[in-house]
């Protein structure tokens, strides 16, 4: 197989083979699983994805933030293949094996200070579930706090912690009752137009009033927060927000759960996004990129909290699978090596997205950090009315130009960019050229 190069469009997507694959999807897969892009993927490597019709795309979605070091890094594939020849499954609840313990030790090495013990699981959703269980046992409290623009997964508990009604919560109730949803520090949509530092202060003051309601006071186990909200639209909070959250949790004996499933593992230019905010959480939830393309979730935290649950109360048959752990150990090393490259990538993306903002009135805001960015589209910059159609149109125009783009945002009006942190800068420059061209196509109504 020759090395993939692109972008290259040889058959306007969706081509005939992709159309056939989508027809089979309709026949055999529940309608509850929606496919964002009308292509059938057959191969991927580095920053490129190839579809069944031979088109090659620059992947700016990364499998929803998984491929932080690109698709199939050679070291990750070698490690996984070698493990397949030794042990594929025994379950860590049956007997120990080195990979699980080695990865937990590695997480302790790279985690914020004092977070030393882990449980390894199958997904970010499962890890959030376990973080809540651990926090409830440790505090002997029931209530949980999350944010309206948050996304914490797809289980019943996780959608209870997620504020977006459609498609995540609609029809799945009743949800978990003991959940409070607060406003995140989202300066662009602050109704009073306050400065970022003031937005952070006001949001935490509001949260403090919420946790002191009569039914809730003294009963909050955990506050769950993403240090950068991914699904919410790459919302970067003011630098004051997380230190204020930390202080609030300390004063009320609340466990601060840091959801790093999308923002962590090098995505923001730091190993963990919360390091940007000079804050140490009690529990850190990881996932996505840690597995190097294989299913992974983890909770790493302070020993006193992690050890609160009794023996056999935590676990899962496949959590910390040997092949996943082998891939994960290699993926962590791969990301650590690539991390210094993120600063130049961030500068390039910031410069180009700022230029796109200046040249296009329908871009309400360009925001991001590291290799985690978004354009938020509006119909009018003054009213900030969300423009969902333009975001979708840009996604489809991008596909025709050889880009894989993902939408995001509480209103579905954002395009998010999650390129590999080691993407060659000339290729990223080319991708940003195509992004701007695709936006012009979408604005001209030529996306379909």
PDB file of C-alpha atoms in Angstrom, residues 168-400:
ATOM      1  CA  UNK A 168     -29.042  13.491  23.328  1.00  0.00           C
ATOM      2  CA  UNK A 169     -31.868  13.638  25.876  1.00  0.00           C
ATOM      3  CA  UNK A 170     -35.107  13.790  23.899  1.00  0.00           C
ATOM      4  CA  UNK A 171     -37.379  10.817  24.553  1.00  0.00           C
ATOM      5  CA  UNK A 172     -35.025   9.026  26.942  1.00  0.00           C
ATOM      6  CA  UNK A 173     -36.482  10.274  30.246  1.00  0.00           C
ATOM      7  CA  UNK A 174     -36.980  10.165  33.076  1.00  0.00           C
ATOM      8  CA  UNK A 175     -33.381  11.197  33.590  1.00  0.00           C
ATOM      9  CA  UNK A 176     -31.316  11.140  36.776  1.00  0.00           C
ATOM     10  CA  UNK A 177     -33.064  13.550  39.119  1.00  0.00           C
ATOM     11  CA  UNK A 178     -30.159  14.664  41.313  1.00  0.00           C
ATOM     12  CA  UNK A 179     -28.474  16.818  38.680  1.00  0.00           C
ATOM     13  CA  UNK A 180     -28.133  20.602  38.479  1.00  0.00           C
ATOM     14  CA  UNK A 181     -27.215  22.212  35.153  1.00  0.00           C
ATOM     15  CA  UNK A 182     -25.479  25.573  35.401  1.00  0.00           C
ATOM     16  CA  UNK A 183     -24.333  28.112  32.811  1.00  0.00           C
ATOM     17  CA  UNK A 184     -20.731  27.609  31.680  1.00  0.00           C
ATOM     18  CA  UNK A 185     -18.335  30.547  31.372  1.00  0.00           C
ATOM     19  CA  UNK A 186     -19.037  31.211  27.676  1.00  0.00           C
ATOM     20  CA  UNK A 187     -18.062  34.853  27.124  1.00  0.00           C
ATOM     21  CA  UNK A 188     -19.321  35.080  23.529  1.00  0.00           C
ATOM     22  CA  UNK A 189     -22.888  34.345  24.621  1.00  0.00           C
ATOM     23  CA  UNK A 190     -22.915  36.144  27.950  1.00  0.00           C
ATOM     24  CA  UNK A 191     -26.262  37.989  27.887  1.00  0.00           C
ATOM     25  CA  UNK A 192     -24.780  41.082  29.534  1.00  0.00           C
ATOM     26  CA  UNK A 193     -21.691  41.242  27.315  1.00  0.00           C
ATOM     27  CA  UNK A 194     -19.350  41.268  30.313  1.00  0.00           C
ATOM     28  CA  UNK A 195     -15.564  40.950  30.187  1.00  0.00           C
ATOM     29  CA  UNK A 196     -14.289  37.327  30.392  1.00  0.00           C
ATOM     30  CA  UNK A 197     -12.987  37.628  33.964  1.00  0.00           C
ATOM     31  CA  UNK A 198     -16.336  39.016  35.098  1.00  0.00           C
ATOM     32  CA  UNK A 199     -18.187  36.235  33.262  1.00  0.00           C
ATOM     33  CA  UNK A 200     -16.128  33.662  35.181  1.00  0.00           C
ATOM     34  CA  UNK A 201     -16.887  35.347  38.503  1.00  0.00           C
ATOM     35  CA  UNK A 202     -20.625  35.691  37.827  1.00  0.00           C
ATOM     36  CA  UNK A 203     -21.007  32.090  36.640  1.00  0.00           C
ATOM     37  CA  UNK A 204     -19.367  30.702  39.792  1.00  0.00           C
ATOM     38  CA  UNK A 205     -21.449  32.982  42.003  1.00  0.00           C
ATOM     39  CA  UNK A 206     -24.580  31.660  40.278  1.00  0.00           C
ATOM     40  CA  UNK A 207     -23.365  28.116  40.792  1.00  0.00           C
ATOM     41  CA  UNK A 208     -22.792  28.767  44.495  1.00  0.00           C
ATOM     42  CA  UNK A 209     -26.379  29.948  44.854  1.00  0.00           C
ATOM     43  CA  UNK A 210     -27.602  26.814  43.063  1.00  0.00           C
ATOM     44  CA  UNK A 211     -25.769  24.428  45.409  1.00  0.00           C
ATOM     45  CA  UNK A 212     -27.174  26.238  48.428  1.00  0.00           C
ATOM     46  CA  UNK A 213     -30.821  25.663  47.514  1.00  0.00           C
ATOM     47  CA  UNK A 214     -32.656  24.055  50.457  1.00  0.00           C
ATOM     48  CA  UNK A 215     -33.019  20.600  48.862  1.00  0.00           C
ATOM     49  CA  UNK A 216     -29.415  20.548  47.660  1.00  0.00           C
ATOM     50  CA  UNK A 217     -27.358  22.330  50.321  1.00  0.00           C
ATOM     51  CA  UNK A 218     -24.668  20.081  51.777  1.00  0.00           C
ATOM     52  CA  UNK A 219     -25.597  17.238  49.411  1.00  0.00           C
ATOM     53  CA  UNK A 220     -23.490  17.926  46.292  1.00  0.00           C
ATOM     54  CA  UNK A 221     -20.990  15.165  45.590  1.00  0.00           C
ATOM     55  CA  UNK A 222     -19.283  16.478  42.469  1.00  0.00           C
ATOM     56  CA  UNK A 223     -18.989  19.251  39.918  1.00  0.00           C
ATOM     57  CA  UNK A 224     -18.175  17.849  36.470  1.00  0.00           C
ATOM     58  CA  UNK A 225     -16.561  20.243  34.023  1.00  0.00           C
ATOM     59  CA  UNK A 226     -14.692  20.136  30.714  1.00  0.00           C
ATOM     60  CA  UNK A 227     -11.652  22.469  30.752  1.00  0.00           C
ATOM     61  CA  UNK A 228     -12.552  23.275  27.133  1.00  0.00           C
ATOM     62  CA  UNK A 229     -16.038  22.261  26.033  1.00  0.00           C
ATOM     63  CA  UNK A 230     -15.725  20.249  22.826  1.00  0.00           C
ATOM     64  CA  UNK A 231     -19.209  19.236  21.748  1.00  0.00           C
ATOM     65  CA  UNK A 232     -20.434  22.568  23.122  1.00  0.00           C
ATOM     66  CA  UNK A 233     -18.459  24.324  20.385  1.00  0.00           C
ATOM     67  CA  UNK A 234     -14.839  24.525  21.578  1.00  0.00           C
ATOM     68  CA  UNK A 235     -15.787  26.911  24.365  1.00  0.00           C
ATOM     69  CA  UNK A 236     -12.575  28.158  25.990  1.00  0.00           C
ATOM     70  CA  UNK A 237     -13.402  29.527  29.442  1.00  0.00           C
ATOM     71  CA  UNK A 238     -11.708  32.590  30.941  1.00  0.00           C
ATOM     72  CA  UNK A 239      -8.507  31.687  32.771  1.00  0.00           C
ATOM     73  CA  UNK A 240     -10.134  32.660  36.073  1.00  0.00           C
ATOM     74  CA  UNK A 241     -12.979  30.140  35.792  1.00  0.00           C
ATOM     75  CA  UNK A 242     -11.358  26.891  36.899  1.00  0.00           C
ATOM     76  CA  UNK A 243      -9.416  28.360  39.847  1.00  0.00           C
ATOM     77  CA  UNK A 244     -12.734  29.788  41.061  1.00  0.00           C
ATOM     78  CA  UNK A 245     -14.403  26.383  40.610  1.00  0.00           C
ATOM     79  CA  UNK A 246     -11.561  24.749  42.538  1.00  0.00           C
ATOM     80  CA  UNK A 247     -12.000  27.219  45.374  1.00  0.00           C
ATOM     81  CA  UNK A 248     -15.760  26.606  45.461  1.00  0.00           C
ATOM     82  CA  UNK A 249     -15.263  22.842  45.631  1.00  0.00           C
ATOM     83  CA  UNK A 250     -12.718  23.203  48.443  1.00  0.00           C
ATOM     84  CA  UNK A 251     -15.053  25.363  50.503  1.00  0.00           C
ATOM     85  CA  UNK A 252     -17.988  22.963  50.194  1.00  0.00           C
ATOM     86  CA  UNK A 253     -16.177  19.614  50.227  1.00  0.00           C
ATOM     87  CA  UNK A 254     -17.174  18.852  46.617  1.00  0.00           C
ATOM     88  CA  UNK A 255     -15.187  16.599  44.283  1.00  0.00           C
ATOM     89  CA  UNK A 256     -13.994  18.444  41.165  1.00  0.00           C
ATOM     90  CA  UNK A 257     -14.223  16.044  38.211  1.00  0.00           C
ATOM     91  CA  UNK A 258     -12.186  17.156  35.203  1.00  0.00           C
ATOM     92  CA  UNK A 259     -13.607  15.692  31.978  1.00  0.00           C
ATOM     93  CA  UNK A 260     -10.591  15.514  29.646  1.00  0.00           C
ATOM     94  CA  UNK A 261     -12.093  12.963  27.241  1.00  0.00           C
ATOM     95  CA  UNK A 262     -11.902  15.341  24.250  1.00  0.00           C
ATOM     96  CA  UNK A 263      -9.752  18.222  25.507  1.00  0.00           C
ATOM     97  CA  UNK A 264      -7.021  16.118  27.107  1.00  0.00           C
ATOM     98  CA  UNK A 265      -3.987  14.165  25.941  1.00  0.00           C
ATOM     99  CA  UNK A 266      -2.164  16.979  24.133  1.00  0.00           C
ATOM    100  CA  UNK A 267      -5.134  18.480  22.307  1.00  0.00           C
ATOM    101  CA  UNK A 268      -4.769  21.996  23.798  1.00  0.00           C
ATOM    102  CA  UNK A 269      -0.972  22.184  23.764  1.00  0.00           C
ATOM    103  CA  UNK A 270      -0.654  20.812  27.297  1.00  0.00           C
ATOM    104  CA  UNK A 271      -0.865  17.140  28.168  1.00  0.00           C
ATOM    105  CA  UNK A 272      -4.068  17.926  30.079  1.00  0.00           C
ATOM    106  CA  UNK A 273      -6.216  20.928  29.235  1.00  0.00           C
ATOM    107  CA  UNK A 274      -6.731  21.869  32.870  1.00  0.00           C
ATOM    108  CA  UNK A 275      -3.003  22.638  33.084  1.00  0.00           C
ATOM    109  CA  UNK A 276      -3.793  25.755  31.041  1.00  0.00           C
ATOM    110  CA  UNK A 277      -5.852  26.975  33.997  1.00  0.00           C
ATOM    111  CA  UNK A 278      -3.308  26.183  36.773  1.00  0.00           C
ATOM    112  CA  UNK A 279      -5.827  23.969  38.545  1.00  0.00           C
ATOM    113  CA  UNK A 280      -5.545  20.454  39.968  1.00  0.00           C
ATOM    114  CA  UNK A 281      -8.791  18.424  39.975  1.00  0.00           C
ATOM    115  CA  UNK A 282      -9.690  15.605  42.341  1.00  0.00           C
ATOM    116  CA  UNK A 283     -10.556  13.185  39.533  1.00  0.00           C
ATOM    117  CA  UNK A 284      -9.450  13.320  35.905  1.00  0.00           C
ATOM    118  CA  UNK A 285     -11.491  11.479  33.292  1.00  0.00           C
ATOM    119  CA  UNK A 286      -9.629  10.464  30.128  1.00  0.00           C
ATOM    120  CA  UNK A 287     -10.552   8.671  26.924  1.00  0.00           C
ATOM    121  CA  UNK A 288     -10.419   9.027  23.145  1.00  0.00           C
ATOM    122  CA  UNK A 289      -6.771   9.803  22.252  1.00  0.00           C
ATOM    123  CA  UNK A 290      -5.271   7.694  25.063  1.00  0.00           C
ATOM    124  CA  UNK A 291      -6.247   4.507  23.215  1.00  0.00           C
ATOM    125  CA  UNK A 292      -4.465   5.512  20.026  1.00  0.00           C
ATOM    126  CA  UNK A 293      -7.556   4.599  17.991  1.00  0.00           C
ATOM    127  CA  UNK A 294      -8.774   1.732  20.200  1.00  0.00           C
ATOM    128  CA  UNK A 295     -11.606   2.020  22.779  1.00  0.00           C
ATOM    129  CA  UNK A 296     -10.403   3.515  26.058  1.00  0.00           C
ATOM    130  CA  UNK A 297     -11.679   5.382  29.086  1.00  0.00           C
ATOM    131  CA  UNK A 298     -10.048   6.060  32.411  1.00  0.00           C
ATOM    132  CA  UNK A 299     -10.439   7.733  35.777  1.00  0.00           C
ATOM    133  CA  UNK A 300      -7.279   8.909  37.532  1.00  0.00           C
ATOM    134  CA  UNK A 301      -7.470  10.611  40.884  1.00  0.00           C
ATOM    135  CA  UNK A 302      -6.321  11.258  44.393  1.00  0.00           C
ATOM    136  CA  UNK A 303      -5.711   8.011  46.264  1.00  0.00           C
ATOM    137  CA  UNK A 304      -8.033   8.824  49.161  1.00  0.00           C
ATOM    138  CA  UNK A 305     -10.932   9.388  46.767  1.00  0.00           C
ATOM    139  CA  UNK A 306     -10.130   6.542  44.350  1.00  0.00           C
ATOM    140  CA  UNK A 307      -9.873   4.067  47.242  1.00  0.00           C
ATOM    141  CA  UNK A 308     -13.243   5.034  48.750  1.00  0.00           C
ATOM    142  CA  UNK A 309     -15.265   2.348  46.882  1.00  0.00           C
ATOM    143  CA  UNK A 310     -15.131  -1.111  48.455  1.00  0.00           C
ATOM    144  CA  UNK A 311     -13.464  -4.167  46.890  1.00  0.00           C
ATOM    145  CA  UNK A 312     -15.212  -5.470  43.739  1.00  0.00           C
ATOM    146  CA  UNK A 313     -17.501  -2.427  43.550  1.00  0.00           C
ATOM    147  CA  UNK A 314     -15.761  -1.131  40.424  1.00  0.00           C
ATOM    148  CA  UNK A 315     -14.808  -2.995  37.273  1.00  0.00           C
ATOM    149  CA  UNK A 316     -15.922  -4.209  33.880  1.00  0.00           C
ATOM    150  CA  UNK A 317     -15.137  -7.270  31.788  1.00  0.00           C
ATOM    151  CA  UNK A 318     -13.186  -5.539  29.031  1.00  0.00           C
ATOM    152  CA  UNK A 319     -11.914  -2.411  30.803  1.00  0.00           C
ATOM    153  CA  UNK A 320      -8.180  -2.012  30.295  1.00  0.00           C
ATOM    154  CA  UNK A 321      -8.045  -4.690  27.594  1.00  0.00           C
ATOM    155  CA  UNK A 322      -4.433  -5.879  26.995  1.00  0.00           C
ATOM    156  CA  UNK A 323      -4.358  -4.825  23.334  1.00  0.00           C
ATOM    157  CA  UNK A 324      -5.815  -1.401  24.150  1.00  0.00           C
ATOM    158  CA  UNK A 325      -3.294  -0.893  26.956  1.00  0.00           C
ATOM    159  CA  UNK A 326      -0.383  -1.788  24.673  1.00  0.00           C
ATOM    160  CA  UNK A 327      -1.650   0.676  22.071  1.00  0.00           C
ATOM    161  CA  UNK A 328      -2.290   3.259  24.784  1.00  0.00           C
ATOM    162  CA  UNK A 329       1.234   3.134  26.154  1.00  0.00           C
ATOM    163  CA  UNK A 330       2.605   3.754  22.667  1.00  0.00           C
ATOM    164  CA  UNK A 331       0.010   6.473  21.975  1.00  0.00           C
ATOM    165  CA  UNK A 332       0.935   8.412  25.126  1.00  0.00           C
ATOM    166  CA  UNK A 333       4.605   8.360  24.074  1.00  0.00           C
ATOM    167  CA  UNK A 334       3.690   9.394  20.519  1.00  0.00           C
ATOM    168  CA  UNK A 335       1.633  12.350  21.747  1.00  0.00           C
ATOM    169  CA  UNK A 336       4.288  13.383  24.239  1.00  0.00           C
ATOM    170  CA  UNK A 337       6.858  13.530  21.426  1.00  0.00           C
ATOM    171  CA  UNK A 338       4.522  15.550  19.198  1.00  0.00           C
ATOM    172  CA  UNK A 339       3.389  17.975  21.901  1.00  0.00           C
ATOM    173  CA  UNK A 340       6.016  20.698  21.263  1.00  0.00           C
ATOM    174  CA  UNK A 341       4.742  21.032  17.677  1.00  0.00           C
ATOM    175  CA  UNK A 342       1.375  22.260  18.886  1.00  0.00           C
ATOM    176  CA  UNK A 343       2.533  25.840  19.538  1.00  0.00           C
ATOM    177  CA  UNK A 344       3.382  26.527  15.882  1.00  0.00           C
ATOM    178  CA  UNK A 345       0.191  24.806  14.773  1.00  0.00           C
ATOM    179  CA  UNK A 346      -1.849  26.952  17.172  1.00  0.00           C
ATOM    180  CA  UNK A 347      -0.288  30.154  15.833  1.00  0.00           C
ATOM    181  CA  UNK A 348      -1.055  29.154  12.246  1.00  0.00           C
ATOM    182  CA  UNK A 349      -4.682  28.214  12.953  1.00  0.00           C
ATOM    183  CA  UNK A 350      -5.299  31.327  15.063  1.00  0.00           C
ATOM    184  CA  UNK A 351      -3.926  33.625  12.354  1.00  0.00           C
ATOM    185  CA  UNK A 352      -5.934  32.053   9.540  1.00  0.00           C
ATOM    186  CA  UNK A 353      -9.218  31.748  11.458  1.00  0.00           C
ATOM    187  CA  UNK A 354      -8.910  35.373  12.568  1.00  0.00           C
ATOM    188  CA  UNK A 355      -8.532  36.319   8.900  1.00  0.00           C
ATOM    189  CA  UNK A 356     -11.607  34.271   8.003  1.00  0.00           C
ATOM    190  CA  UNK A 357     -13.503  36.020  10.808  1.00  0.00           C
ATOM    191  CA  UNK A 358     -12.457  39.436   9.525  1.00  0.00           C
ATOM    192  CA  UNK A 359     -13.531  38.605   5.980  1.00  0.00           C
ATOM    193  CA  UNK A 360     -16.878  36.925   6.664  1.00  0.00           C
ATOM    194  CA  UNK A 361     -19.701  38.662   8.532  1.00  0.00           C
ATOM    195  CA  UNK A 362     -21.499  35.382   9.208  1.00  0.00           C
ATOM    196  CA  UNK A 363     -18.631  34.168  11.409  1.00  0.00           C
ATOM    197  CA  UNK A 364     -19.675  35.231  14.898  1.00  0.00           C
ATOM    198  CA  UNK A 365     -16.504  34.083  16.614  1.00  0.00           C
ATOM    199  CA  UNK A 366     -13.318  32.150  15.884  1.00  0.00           C
ATOM    200  CA  UNK A 367     -12.009  30.566  19.079  1.00  0.00           C
ATOM    201  CA  UNK A 368      -9.782  27.825  20.325  1.00  0.00           C
ATOM    202  CA  UNK A 369      -6.555  26.726  21.908  1.00  0.00           C
ATOM    203  CA  UNK A 370      -3.804  24.375  20.804  1.00  0.00           C
ATOM    204  CA  UNK A 371      -5.254  22.132  18.093  1.00  0.00           C
ATOM    205  CA  UNK A 372      -8.866  22.523  19.249  1.00  0.00           C
ATOM    206  CA  UNK A 373     -10.757  25.240  17.345  1.00  0.00           C
ATOM    207  CA  UNK A 374     -14.169  26.312  16.136  1.00  0.00           C
ATOM    208  CA  UNK A 375     -15.915  28.808  13.929  1.00  0.00           C
ATOM    209  CA  UNK A 376     -19.330  29.795  15.292  1.00  0.00           C
ATOM    210  CA  UNK A 377     -21.751  30.930  12.588  1.00  0.00           C
ATOM    211  CA  UNK A 378     -24.504  33.486  13.065  1.00  0.00           C
ATOM    212  CA  UNK A 379     -27.055  35.132  10.798  1.00  0.00           C
ATOM    213  CA  UNK A 380     -26.275  38.527  12.276  1.00  0.00           C
ATOM    214  CA  UNK A 381     -23.287  39.497  14.439  1.00  0.00           C
ATOM    215  CA  UNK A 382     -25.396  41.894  16.445  1.00  0.00           C
ATOM    216  CA  UNK A 383     -28.194  39.477  17.385  1.00  0.00           C
ATOM    217  CA  UNK A 384     -25.927  36.385  17.329  1.00  0.00           C
ATOM    218  CA  UNK A 385     -28.788  34.285  15.990  1.00  0.00           C
ATOM    219  CA  UNK A 386     -27.257  30.833  15.312  1.00  0.00           C
ATOM    220  CA  UNK A 387     -26.829  29.837  11.664  1.00  0.00           C
ATOM    221  CA  UNK A 388     -27.203  26.060  11.624  1.00  0.00           C
ATOM    222  CA  UNK A 389     -27.647  25.835   7.861  1.00  0.00           C
ATOM    223  CA  UNK A 390     -24.337  27.549   7.139  1.00  0.00           C
ATOM    224  CA  UNK A 391     -22.415  25.185   9.430  1.00  0.00           C
ATOM    225  CA  UNK A 392     -23.957  22.176   7.698  1.00  0.00           C
ATOM    226  CA  UNK A 393     -23.392  23.710   4.288  1.00  0.00           C
ATOM    227  CA  UNK A 394     -19.724  24.294   5.090  1.00  0.00           C
ATOM    228  CA  UNK A 395     -19.359  20.684   6.250  1.00  0.00           C
ATOM    229  CA  UNK A 396     -20.686  19.378   2.922  1.00  0.00           C
ATOM    230  CA  UNK A 397     -18.735  21.899   0.838  1.00  0.00           C
ATOM    231  CA  UNK A 398     -15.611  20.908   2.741  1.00  0.00           C
ATOM    232  CA  UNK A 399     -16.174  17.273   1.837  1.00  0.00           C
ATOM    233  CA  UNK A 400     -16.255  18.186  -1.853  1.00  0.00           C
TER     234      UNK A 400
END
